[in-house]
Amino acid sequence: MRIGRHEVAISNPDKLFFPGPGVTKGDLVEYYVNLAPCALNHVRRRPFHMKRYPNGVEGEFFHQKRVPSHPDFVGELFVQFPSGHSTVFAVVDNAAALAWVINLGCIELHTWHSRVDDVERPDYLLIDLDPSEGNPWEYVREIALVVKEVMDELGLASFPKTSGATGMHILAPIKPELPFPEVRRFAKALAEEVERRIGDQDVATTTWKVADRRGVFVDFGQNARDRTIASAYSVRPTPDARVSAPLDWKEVGRSDPARFTVQTMRKRVDKVGDLTAGMWRRKASLLPRFDQLDLPAGDTTFVPPKSRGRRWTSEPGR
């Protein structure tokens, strides 16, 4: 398959990856290549965590952090962990690299919250609305609007998207000034303010222990090193081939995650455009905002473990 200047071998393109809707591996590659300008906006220059489904959603999957032998158009990044272990992540910066990881069975696009320039400092804050069994989608939509209210008051731009499974992600682009623990501390206070405003533990909770939760978990814990989320436009391993779809805030109150699938997303983007276009130009500093949440000032000092880039590529003009 010719993608830009590169040839990418696609093995077994007719293999069924989603038997229900009849989506093949070839269909999945075509989806990602077609929407690469949108998807790469969120994946580019980030450590890429490979979660591989070589036989589709009904088969076994496995996690692979270390990138296998790869062509030159796939980047790589050496990362040292606090434990002393290390690995080399893939870095997916162009449409050919995107097709290459999909061919290996990476149905989802799982990336770190930070970029290769400084993997120790994230460039977005995440609130993950994670409903447990018995929590209706209506609760998720209600809580999301309160998250927006709090972020608006803090002067943070906010971008909602369906998780592609049962929840919703709200991302706030931030300047990569603070290490992960400080961003998590800020996100926890923000989540607790959302919980306070909802005022009903059967609707929204920040209770950490799963057994003690009743409502939708307003999850701040994803703001941690080595945590990943399925990025915007990522397909999810659901029977109906759902996609993590960016939303306009005006449609959050009536949104239905089942509407966004591999088969429907191209038409949606043609209709509404990329709702995250320009998102990364709206990064705000968290430093002056800690006192708005009655928090001690953010600490920018941090001595990271040894991490270094060893090669990554970038499409011209990106």
C-alpha positions as semicolon CSV with decimal commas, in nm:
position;residue;x (nm);y (nm);z (nm)
1;M;0,000;0,000;0,000
2;R;0,148;0,334;-0,106
3;I;0,105;0,603;0,160
4;G;0,272;0,931;0,077
5;R;0,635;0,852;-0,004
6;H;0,629;0,513;0,165
7;E;0,525;0,158;0,085
8;V;0,352;-0,018;0,375
9;A;0,292;-0,393;0,362
10;I;-0,059;-0,484;0,481
11;S;-0,087;-0,855;0,559
12;N;-0,421;-1,038;0,543
13;P;-0,629;-0,725;0,470
14;D;-0,948;-0,936;0,441
15;K;-0,916;-1,075;0,795
16;L;-1,230;-0,991;0,995
17;F;-1,139;-0,769;1,288
18;F;-1,497;-0,679;1,386
19;P;-1,725;-0,970;1,286
20;G;-2,048;-0,791;1,386
21;P;-2,031;-0,498;1,142
22;G;-1,800;-0,691;0,908
23;V;-1,500;-0,459;0,943
24;T;-1,176;-0,613;0,814
25;K;-0,816;-0,525;0,892
26;G;-0,801;-0,356;0,552
27;D;-1,106;-0,147;0,640
28;L;-0,939;-0,043;0,965
29;V;-0,620;0,062;0,787
30;E;-0,828;0,257;0,535
31;Y;-1,018;0,431;0,816
32;Y;-0,699;0,547;0,988
33;V;-0,522;0,655;0,669
34;N;-0,833;0,846;0,564
35;L;-0,856;1,026;0,898
36;A;-0,481;1,052;0,956
37;P;-0,478;1,436;0,949
38;C;-0,721;1,432;1,244
39;A;-0,580;1,136;1,438
40;L;-0,213;1,233;1,405
41;N;-0,290;1,567;1,568
42;H;-0,320;1,373;1,896
43;V;-0,068;1,091;1,843
44;R;0,226;1,271;1,688
45;R;0,550;1,294;1,892
46;R;0,414;1,090;2,182
47;P;0,530;0,752;2,319
48;F;0,296;0,499;2,156
49;H;0,186;0,200;2,363
50;M;0,107;-0,098;2,141
51;K;-0,198;-0,299;2,246
52;R;-0,220;-0,566;1,978
53;Y;-0,522;-0,767;1,864
54;P;-0,367;-0,981;1,589
55;N;-0,692;-1,174;1,537
56;G;-0,939;-0,892;1,587
57;V;-1,164;-0,799;1,876
58;E;-1,280;-1,152;1,945
59;G;-0,925;-1,286;1,975
60;E;-0,662;-1,254;2,244
61;F;-0,470;-0,930;2,285
62;F;-0,135;-0,842;2,440
63;H;0,055;-0,529;2,539
64;Q;0,386;-0,449;2,374
65;K;0,574;-0,142;2,494
66;R;0,898;-0,214;2,312
67;V;0,865;-0,141;1,944
68;P;0,969;-0,436;1,724
69;S;1,191;-0,404;1,418
70;H;1,042;-0,127;1,210
71;P;1,091;0,080;0,895
72;D;1,261;0,420;0,904
73;F;0,934;0,611;0,884
74;V;0,839;0,481;1,231
75;G;1,009;0,675;1,509
76;E;1,131;0,549;1,843
77;L;1,196;0,684;2,190
78;F;1,409;0,535;2,467
79;V;1,244;0,574;2,810
80;Q;1,389;0,487;3,149
81;F;1,146;0,402;3,430
82;P;1,196;0,483;3,799
83;S;1,225;0,108;3,864
84;G;1,541;0,100;3,654
85;H;1,373;-0,084;3,366
86;S;1,370;0,077;3,024
87;T;1,208;0,032;2,687
88;V;1,193;0,183;2,340
89;F;0,849;0,309;2,240
90;A;0,725;0,358;1,888
91;V;0,660;0,718;1,783
92;V;0,388;0,751;1,519
93;D;0,432;1,078;1,332
94;N;0,293;1,015;0,984
95;A;0,020;0,824;0,802
96;A;0,254;0,544;0,691
97;A;0,362;0,480;1,050
98;L;-0,004;0,481;1,152
99;A;-0,084;0,214;0,891
100;W;0,219;0,012;1,005
101;V;0,102;-0,013;1,369
102;I;-0,255;-0,092;1,260
103;N;-0,123;-0,376;1,045
104;L;0,029;-0,522;1,362
105;G;-0,318;-0,536;1,516
106;C;-0,311;-0,209;1,713
107;I;-0,682;-0,137;1,687
108;E;-0,650;0,147;1,939
109;L;-0,418;0,447;1,951
110;H;-0,279;0,449;2,305
111;T;-0,037;0,732;2,380
112;W;0,120;0,907;2,677
113;H;-0,002;1,250;2,792
114;S;0,342;1,393;2,710
115;R;0,554;1,435;2,399
116;V;0,905;1,326;2,308
117;D;1,045;1,674;2,376
118;D;0,984;1,623;2,750
119;V;0,819;1,296;2,844
120;E;0,811;1,391;3,212
121;R;0,574;1,687;3,165
122;P;0,228;1,633;3,014
123;D;0,074;1,880;2,771
124;Y;-0,285;1,814;2,867
125;L;-0,489;1,755;3,180
126;L;-0,752;1,483;3,167
127;I;-1,077;1,425;3,352
128;D;-1,208;1,078;3,271
129;L;-1,576;1,021;3,348
130;D;-1,590;0,649;3,411
131;P;-1,935;0,501;3,484
132;S;-1,961;0,171;3,666
133;E;-2,245;-0,074;3,614
134;G;-2,582;0,088;3,680
135;N;-2,472;0,446;3,607
136;P;-2,669;0,585;3,311
137;W;-2,510;0,783;3,029
138;E;-2,729;1,077;3,137
139;Y;-2,512;1,108;3,449
140;V;-2,197;1,123;3,238
141;R;-2,341;1,404;3,025
142;E;-2,457;1,596;3,334
143;I;-2,118;1,572;3,502
144;A;-1,933;1,668;3,183
145;L;-2,115;2,001;3,172
146;V;-2,011;2,072;3,531
147;V;-1,649;1,988;3,441
148;K;-1,675;2,246;3,162
149;E;-1,817;2,500;3,408
150;V;-1,523;2,455;3,644
151;M;-1,266;2,460;3,363
152;D;-1,424;2,776;3,221
153;E;-1,391;2,947;3,558
154;L;-1,026;2,841;3,572
155;G;-0,968;2,983;3,225
156;L;-0,888;2,643;3,075
157;A;-0,999;2,550;2,723
158;S;-1,181;2,216;2,736
159;F;-1,237;1,955;2,469
160;P;-1,483;1,668;2,529
161;K;-1,483;1,337;2,348
162;T;-1,652;1,005;2,394
163;S;-1,414;0,746;2,533
164;G;-1,546;0,513;2,267
165;A;-1,657;0,268;2,534
166;T;-1,892;0,382;2,811
167;G;-1,744;0,708;2,938
168;M;-1,629;1,053;2,836
169;H;-1,292;1,229;2,837
170;I;-1,251;1,601;2,890
171;L;-0,906;1,730;2,791
172;A;-0,758;2,068;2,877
173;P;-0,439;2,151;2,682
174;I;-0,169;2,285;2,914
175;K;0,185;2,413;2,884
176;P;0,431;2,130;2,962
177;E;0,573;2,303;3,270
178;L;0,476;2,068;3,552
179;P;0,566;1,703;3,615
180;F;0,292;1,442;3,624
181;P;0,243;1,436;4,006
182;E;0,172;1,812;4,010
183;V;-0,074;1,792;3,721
184;R;-0,245;1,502;3,898
185;R;-0,267;1,708;4,219
186;F;-0,435;1,990;4,029
187;A;-0,670;1,747;3,849
188;K;-0,771;1,588;4,181
189;A;-0,873;1,925;4,326
190;L;-1,064;2,005;4,007
191;A;-1,246;1,669;4,022
192;E;-1,331;1,723;4,388
193;E;-1,481;2,063;4,302
194;V;-1,697;1,895;4,037
195;E;-1,806;1,636;4,293
196;R;-1,893;1,913;4,541
197;R;-2,105;2,099;4,287
198;I;-2,296;1,788;4,186
199;G;-2,358;1,717;4,554
200;D;-2,482;1,362;4,508
201;Q;-2,253;1,061;4,552
202;D;-2,501;0,850;4,356
203;V;-2,428;1,069;4,053
204;A;-2,063;1,177;4,079
205;T;-1,782;1,058;4,304
206;T;-1,406;1,085;4,342
207;T;-1,401;0,788;4,582
208;W;-1,087;0,595;4,494
209;K;-1,185;0,251;4,625
210;V;-1,398;0,080;4,361
211;A;-1,607;-0,113;4,613
212;D;-1,713;0,213;4,781
213;R;-1,825;0,394;4,467
214;R;-2,188;0,446;4,375
215;G;-2,194;0,712;4,107
216;V;-1,982;0,790;3,802
217;F;-1,613;0,810;3,891
218;V;-1,469;1,154;3,818
219;D;-1,127;1,009;3,752
220;F;-0,825;1,232;3,799
221;G;-0,578;0,945;3,835
222;Q;-0,507;0,912;3,465
223;N;-0,281;1,217;3,496
224;A;0,015;1,000;3,583
225;R;0,335;0,896;3,410
226;D;0,302;0,595;3,179
227;R;-0,080;0,611;3,181
228;T;-0,240;0,609;2,838
229;I;-0,580;0,680;2,693
230;A;-0,731;0,598;2,357
231;S;-0,677;0,924;2,172
232;A;-0,932;1,119;1,971
233;Y;-1,042;0,929;1,658
234;S;-0,910;0,602;1,801
235;V;-1,119;0,294;1,725
236;R;-1,208;0,090;2,033
237;P;-1,232;-0,291;2,060
238;T;-1,611;-0,294;2,097
239;P;-1,838;-0,528;1,896
240;D;-1,972;-0,233;1,694
241;A;-1,629;-0,078;1,616
242;R;-1,691;0,245;1,809
243;V;-1,462;0,544;1,784
244;S;-1,350;0,793;2,047
245;A;-1,523;1,093;1,893
246;P;-1,460;1,460;1,965
247;L;-1,778;1,647;2,057
248;D;-1,894;2,004;2,042
249;W;-2,003;2,120;2,388
250;K;-2,343;2,208;2,241
251;E;-2,406;1,843;2,156
252;V;-2,276;1,684;2,479
253;G;-2,619;1,697;2,645
254;R;-2,776;1,485;2,371
255;S;-2,476;1,277;2,263
256;D;-2,488;0,901;2,213
257;P;-2,151;0,719;2,186
258;A;-2,307;0,439;1,981
259;R;-2,345;0,683;1,688
260;F;-1,970;0,708;1,631
261;T;-1,818;0,408;1,455
262;V;-1,562;0,321;1,188
263;Q;-1,844;0,337;0,933
264;T;-1,987;0,675;1,040
265;M;-1,688;0,890;1,140
266;R;-1,580;0,994;0,790
267;K;-1,927;1,136;0,721
268;R;-1,929;1,307;1,059
269;V;-1,592;1,475;1,000
270;D;-1,708;1,585;0,655
271;K;-2,012;1,745;0,823
272;V;-1,867;1,904;1,138
273;G;-1,494;1,913;1,064
274;D;-1,220;1,829;1,313
275;L;-1,357;1,964;1,641
276;T;-1,008;1,948;1,791
277;A;-0,842;2,156;1,517
278;G;-0,631;2,424;1,683
279;M;-0,657;2,255;2,022
280;W;-0,282;2,249;2,086
281;R;-0,254;2,623;2,022
282;R;-0,468;2,683;2,332
283;K;-0,230;2,550;2,597
284;A;-0,264;2,735;2,927
285;S;-0,026;2,748;3,220
286;L;-0,153;2,578;3,536
287;L;0,097;2,764;3,754
288;P;-0,117;3,073;3,826
289;R;-0,430;2,863;3,872
290;F;-0,338;2,652;4,175
291;D;-0,458;2,919;4,417
292;Q;-0,799;2,923;4,246
293;L;-0,843;2,569;4,378
294;D;-0,692;2,659;4,719
295;L;-0,382;2,455;4,645
296;P;-0,020;2,525;4,735
297;A;0,172;2,656;4,434
298;G;0,276;2,411;4,166
299;D;0,630;2,276;4,191
300;T;0,816;2,276;3,860
301;T;1,134;2,122;4,002
302;F;1,187;1,765;3,895
303;V;1,480;1,536;3,828
304;P;1,363;1,283;3,566
305;P;1,503;0,938;3,504
306;K;1,719;0,918;3,193
307;S;1,500;0,939;2,882
308;R;1,613;1,027;2,534
309;G;1,480;1,027;2,182
310;R;1,666;0,800;1,942
311;R;1,480;0,877;1,621
312;W;1,148;1,014;1,526
313;T;1,010;1,141;1,200
314;S;0,768;1,417;1,118
315;E;0,559;1,492;0,813
316;P;0,672;1,813;0,638
317;G;0,491;2,119;0,769
318;R;0,361;1,943;1,081
